[in-house]
């Protein structure tokens, strides 16, 4: 049946009218992800060392993007920090975001929320409609970083530390590695033109610098090694010696630094490394240059009484503050051979508390800073953890050593009790140094079994 011209016109007008009604409904309804306006939120952020100004630009940008969110930063001293965290959580309080050393992660994973695959975030925007401005609240899904993206984007040590059960429990803004600070004047007086790059050269250089009297009193020290109470980060230093020597520090929940070498039958790299370390506190050895009676290793170095000090980037400002006129340099930590580089990382990681009611908002902030740390690194002068930023710092006259080492840095302890692990290493150092065991290998075995118990608790 053919429709008349009048019928066709009416049909077209009807379709147009219906379309207009539908369009009007859609216009007034807004996007399908529209939600109610969110209530005001305050995210608390607990930190150590850095000042709020170091991350203020990130806070400002975040609060512009999420105007209903405020971020409150609270700084603590290192001595009070852990007790404050545990006490607050015990009361059902505590921060939404917090910083912890990378070697605390095994202990604090129980208090932390993993980075979700998707962050559900409410955004507020303004739009004009029919000549009026209105506030629109929408829920967006933002992808969280995957484990593979962390492995690809950050230096290797990061994924090794922050990933538990195939989930990301923290992200760093920077990374630090152990270096060798050296007194240029003391090396020059000993006829040493360049700092040693290998431990074999280091062993040759230390006796040239040390000054020891007839009663074995150390008047000037080549290096601060061999003890624990007065050597800063002795746990890290002994760990890197073991790693460089070929020891497998741990496998799952079992410490393995007591195991025989796979490539050298009858050789125990963990024991050999500990013996090497303690030789510097043994008066019968040519490298003897340190005792329990010496001052703290950093103090001795800044006083000009020790030539080699093993420390981190964070020691740099303290050295300059304590001894502005000290003529010193920064060199990579020595290696066993030039063909294989093994370095040690010690840094802080930013995490979200499992108790936080606003985990997605908290993770959105941490992820944003970690993925774009340029301003933070500029403000603090810290070494980078993100590979793209590491590449930039390799040309920096101060940060180049740290940047280069970051690419081959490792860590190992992920147990639930880092304090006990350090104490066990201290006891191991004393036992080998003092010769209190007829079988030194038994002492290393005992230390490995004791540390394994703390690794099991973290599973």
Tab-separated table of N, CA, C and O in Angstrom, residues 199 237-251 255-265 267-274 276 334-337 340-343 410 412:
chain	number	residue	atom	x	y	z
A	199	UNK	N	87.956	-5.807	45.120
A	199	UNK	CA	88.300	-6.084	46.517
A	199	UNK	C	89.773	-6.463	46.656
A	199	UNK	O	90.407	-6.177	47.686
A	237	UNK	N	76.325	-4.491	54.246
A	237	UNK	CA	77.692	-4.684	53.779
A	237	UNK	C	78.067	-6.166	53.763
A	237	UNK	O	78.648	-6.656	52.784
A	238	UNK	N	77.729	-6.885	54.825
A	238	UNK	CA	78.012	-8.321	54.834
A	238	UNK	C	77.163	-9.041	53.795
A	238	UNK	O	77.637	-9.963	53.125
A	239	UNK	N	75.922	-8.606	53.614
A	239	UNK	CA	75.048	-9.228	52.611
A	239	UNK	C	75.616	-9.080	51.210
A	239	UNK	O	75.628	-10.040	50.428
A	240	UNK	N	76.111	-7.895	50.877
A	240	UNK	CA	76.623	-7.704	49.520
A	240	UNK	C	77.910	-8.487	49.307
A	240	UNK	O	78.172	-8.992	48.209
A	241	UNK	N	78.721	-8.635	50.348
A	241	UNK	CA	79.919	-9.457	50.226
A	241	UNK	C	79.547	-10.909	49.940
A	241	UNK	O	80.171	-11.574	49.101
A	242	UNK	N	78.524	-11.403	50.632
A	242	UNK	CA	78.059	-12.766	50.378
A	242	UNK	C	77.528	-12.909	48.960
A	242	UNK	O	77.845	-13.865	48.246
A	243	UNK	N	76.702	-11.954	48.534
A	243	UNK	CA	76.115	-12.010	47.193
A	243	UNK	C	77.190	-11.975	46.116
A	243	UNK	O	77.167	-12.753	45.161
A	244	UNK	N	78.133	-11.044	46.255
A	244	UNK	CA	79.207	-10.950	45.265
A	244	UNK	C	80.032	-12.226	45.227
A	244	UNK	O	80.563	-12.601	44.175
A	245	UNK	N	80.132	-12.885	46.366
A	245	UNK	CA	80.935	-14.096	46.459
A	245	UNK	C	80.210	-15.327	45.930
A	245	UNK	O	80.767	-16.420	45.901
A	246	UNK	N	78.935	-15.145	45.539
A	246	UNK	CA	78.193	-16.244	44.938
A	246	UNK	C	77.202	-16.933	45.840
A	246	UNK	O	76.623	-17.960	45.457
A	247	UNK	N	76.980	-16.396	47.043
A	247	UNK	CA	76.027	-17.024	47.959
A	247	UNK	C	74.599	-16.730	47.522
A	247	UNK	O	74.277	-15.611	47.104
A	248	UNK	N	73.736	-17.733	47.612
A	248	UNK	CA	72.298	-17.541	47.462
A	248	UNK	C	71.756	-17.210	48.842
A	248	UNK	O	71.794	-18.040	49.746
A	249	UNK	N	71.260	-16.000	49.011
A	249	UNK	CA	70.882	-15.555	50.351
A	249	UNK	C	69.659	-16.277	50.879
A	249	UNK	O	69.607	-16.661	52.043
A	250	UNK	N	68.647	-16.452	50.032
A	250	UNK	CA	67.423	-17.120	50.463
A	250	UNK	C	66.712	-17.698	49.263
A	250	UNK	O	66.843	-17.204	48.142
A	251	UNK	N	65.969	-18.741	49.512
A	251	UNK	CA	65.132	-19.371	48.497
A	251	UNK	C	63.778	-19.642	49.133
A	251	UNK	O	63.651	-20.544	49.955
A	255	UNK	N	66.689	-19.505	54.339
A	255	UNK	CA	67.966	-18.832	54.125
A	255	UNK	C	68.974	-19.846	53.607
A	255	UNK	O	69.045	-20.970	54.103
A	256	UNK	N	69.778	-19.442	52.613
A	256	UNK	CA	70.657	-20.403	51.951
A	256	UNK	C	72.116	-19.939	51.900
A	256	UNK	O	72.917	-20.546	51.191
A	257	UNK	N	72.455	-18.898	52.638
A	257	UNK	CA	73.818	-18.384	52.544
A	257	UNK	C	74.851	-19.308	53.191
A	257	UNK	O	76.048	-19.029	53.141
A	258	UNK	N	74.405	-20.384	53.801
A	258	UNK	CA	75.322	-21.366	54.396
A	258	UNK	C	75.651	-22.519	53.455
A	258	UNK	O	76.437	-23.401	53.803
A	259	UNK	N	75.081	-22.525	52.265
A	259	UNK	CA	75.176	-23.669	51.356
A	259	UNK	C	76.493	-23.661	50.579
A	259	UNK	O	77.032	-22.611	50.233
A	260	UNK	N	76.985	-24.839	50.281
A	260	UNK	CA	78.192	-25.016	49.483
A	260	UNK	C	77.996	-24.468	48.072
A	260	UNK	O	76.905	-24.522	47.510
A	261	UNK	N	79.064	-23.954	47.499
A	261	UNK	CA	79.017	-23.399	46.148
A	261	UNK	C	78.672	-24.473	45.123
A	261	UNK	O	79.147	-25.613	45.211
A	262	UNK	N	77.862	-24.095	44.148
A	262	UNK	CA	77.508	-25.016	43.073
A	262	UNK	C	78.673	-25.246	42.111
A	262	UNK	O	78.745	-26.283	41.449
A	263	UNK	N	79.551	-24.267	42.016
A	263	UNK	CA	80.625	-24.340	41.018
A	263	UNK	C	81.986	-24.650	41.631
A	263	UNK	O	82.925	-24.992	40.909
A	264	UNK	N	82.096	-24.537	42.959
A	264	UNK	CA	83.376	-24.830	43.632
A	264	UNK	C	83.128	-25.783	44.795
A	264	UNK	O	82.818	-25.352	45.902
A	265	UNK	N	83.229	-27.072	44.572
A	265	UNK	CA	82.995	-28.054	45.644
A	265	UNK	C	83.911	-27.789	46.839
A	265	UNK	O	85.095	-27.497	46.689
A	267	UNK	N	83.671	-25.277	48.831
A	267	UNK	CA	83.781	-23.845	49.105
A	267	UNK	C	82.428	-23.307	49.548
A	267	UNK	O	81.400	-23.565	48.913
A	268	UNK	N	82.429	-22.556	50.637
A	268	UNK	CA	81.193	-22.007	51.196
A	268	UNK	C	81.264	-20.483	51.120
A	268	UNK	O	81.925	-19.844	51.955
A	269	UNK	N	80.626	-19.897	50.122
A	269	UNK	CA	80.777	-18.457	49.878
A	269	UNK	C	80.290	-17.582	51.036
A	269	UNK	O	80.858	-16.511	51.274
A	270	UNK	N	79.260	-18.024	51.761
A	270	UNK	CA	78.771	-17.235	52.890
A	270	UNK	C	79.798	-17.155	54.005
A	270	UNK	O	80.042	-16.085	54.581
A	271	UNK	N	80.407	-18.285	54.321
A	271	UNK	CA	81.457	-18.318	55.346
A	271	UNK	C	82.673	-17.523	54.899
A	271	UNK	O	83.253	-16.760	55.684
A	272	UNK	N	83.072	-17.693	53.646
A	272	UNK	CA	84.244	-16.980	53.140
A	272	UNK	C	84.031	-15.468	53.200
A	272	UNK	O	84.955	-14.712	53.551
A	273	UNK	N	82.825	-15.011	52.863
A	273	UNK	CA	82.536	-13.578	52.890
A	273	UNK	C	82.570	-13.047	54.320
A	273	UNK	O	83.083	-11.942	54.575
A	274	UNK	N	82.021	-13.811	55.266
A	274	UNK	CA	82.022	-13.378	56.666
A	274	UNK	C	83.442	-13.320	57.208
A	274	UNK	O	83.810	-12.391	57.942
A	276	UNK	N	86.166	-12.832	55.421
A	276	UNK	CA	86.780	-11.667	54.775
A	276	UNK	C	86.394	-10.395	55.518
A	276	UNK	O	87.250	-9.544	55.808
A	334	UNK	N	83.438	-1.795	45.704
A	334	UNK	CA	84.298	-2.734	44.984
A	334	UNK	C	83.581	-4.035	44.636
A	334	UNK	O	82.628	-4.438	45.299
A	335	UNK	N	84.070	-4.673	43.599
A	335	UNK	CA	83.534	-5.944	43.129
A	335	UNK	C	84.627	-7.014	43.208
A	335	UNK	O	85.808	-6.708	43.331
A	336	UNK	N	84.205	-8.266	43.134
A	336	UNK	CA	85.182	-9.355	43.101
A	336	UNK	C	85.871	-9.403	41.746
A	336	UNK	O	87.075	-9.625	41.645
A	337	UNK	N	85.107	-9.193	40.687
A	337	UNK	CA	85.675	-9.142	39.346
A	337	UNK	C	84.963	-8.050	38.557
A	337	UNK	O	83.814	-7.710	38.856
A	340	UNK	N	81.424	-8.937	36.549
A	340	UNK	CA	80.102	-9.153	37.132
A	340	UNK	C	79.855	-8.135	38.237
A	340	UNK	O	80.583	-8.089	39.231
A	341	UNK	N	78.837	-7.316	38.057
A	341	UNK	CA	78.504	-6.271	39.010
A	341	UNK	C	77.344	-6.717	39.902
A	341	UNK	O	76.291	-7.126	39.411
A	342	UNK	N	77.552	-6.643	41.207
A	342	UNK	CA	76.481	-6.928	42.175
A	342	UNK	C	76.477	-5.790	43.183
A	342	UNK	O	77.486	-5.532	43.844
A	343	UNK	N	75.351	-5.096	43.292
A	343	UNK	CA	75.229	-3.970	44.220
A	343	UNK	C	74.041	-4.179	45.149
A	343	UNK	O	73.261	-5.114	44.977
A	410	UNK	N	70.571	-5.408	44.257
A	410	UNK	CA	69.728	-6.482	44.763
A	410	UNK	C	69.459	-6.243	46.239
A	410	UNK	O	70.154	-5.474	46.904
A	412	UNK	N	67.554	-8.789	49.710
A	412	UNK	CA	67.180	-10.189	49.894
A	412	UNK	C	66.240	-10.445	51.055
A	412	UNK	O	65.422	-11.356	50.993
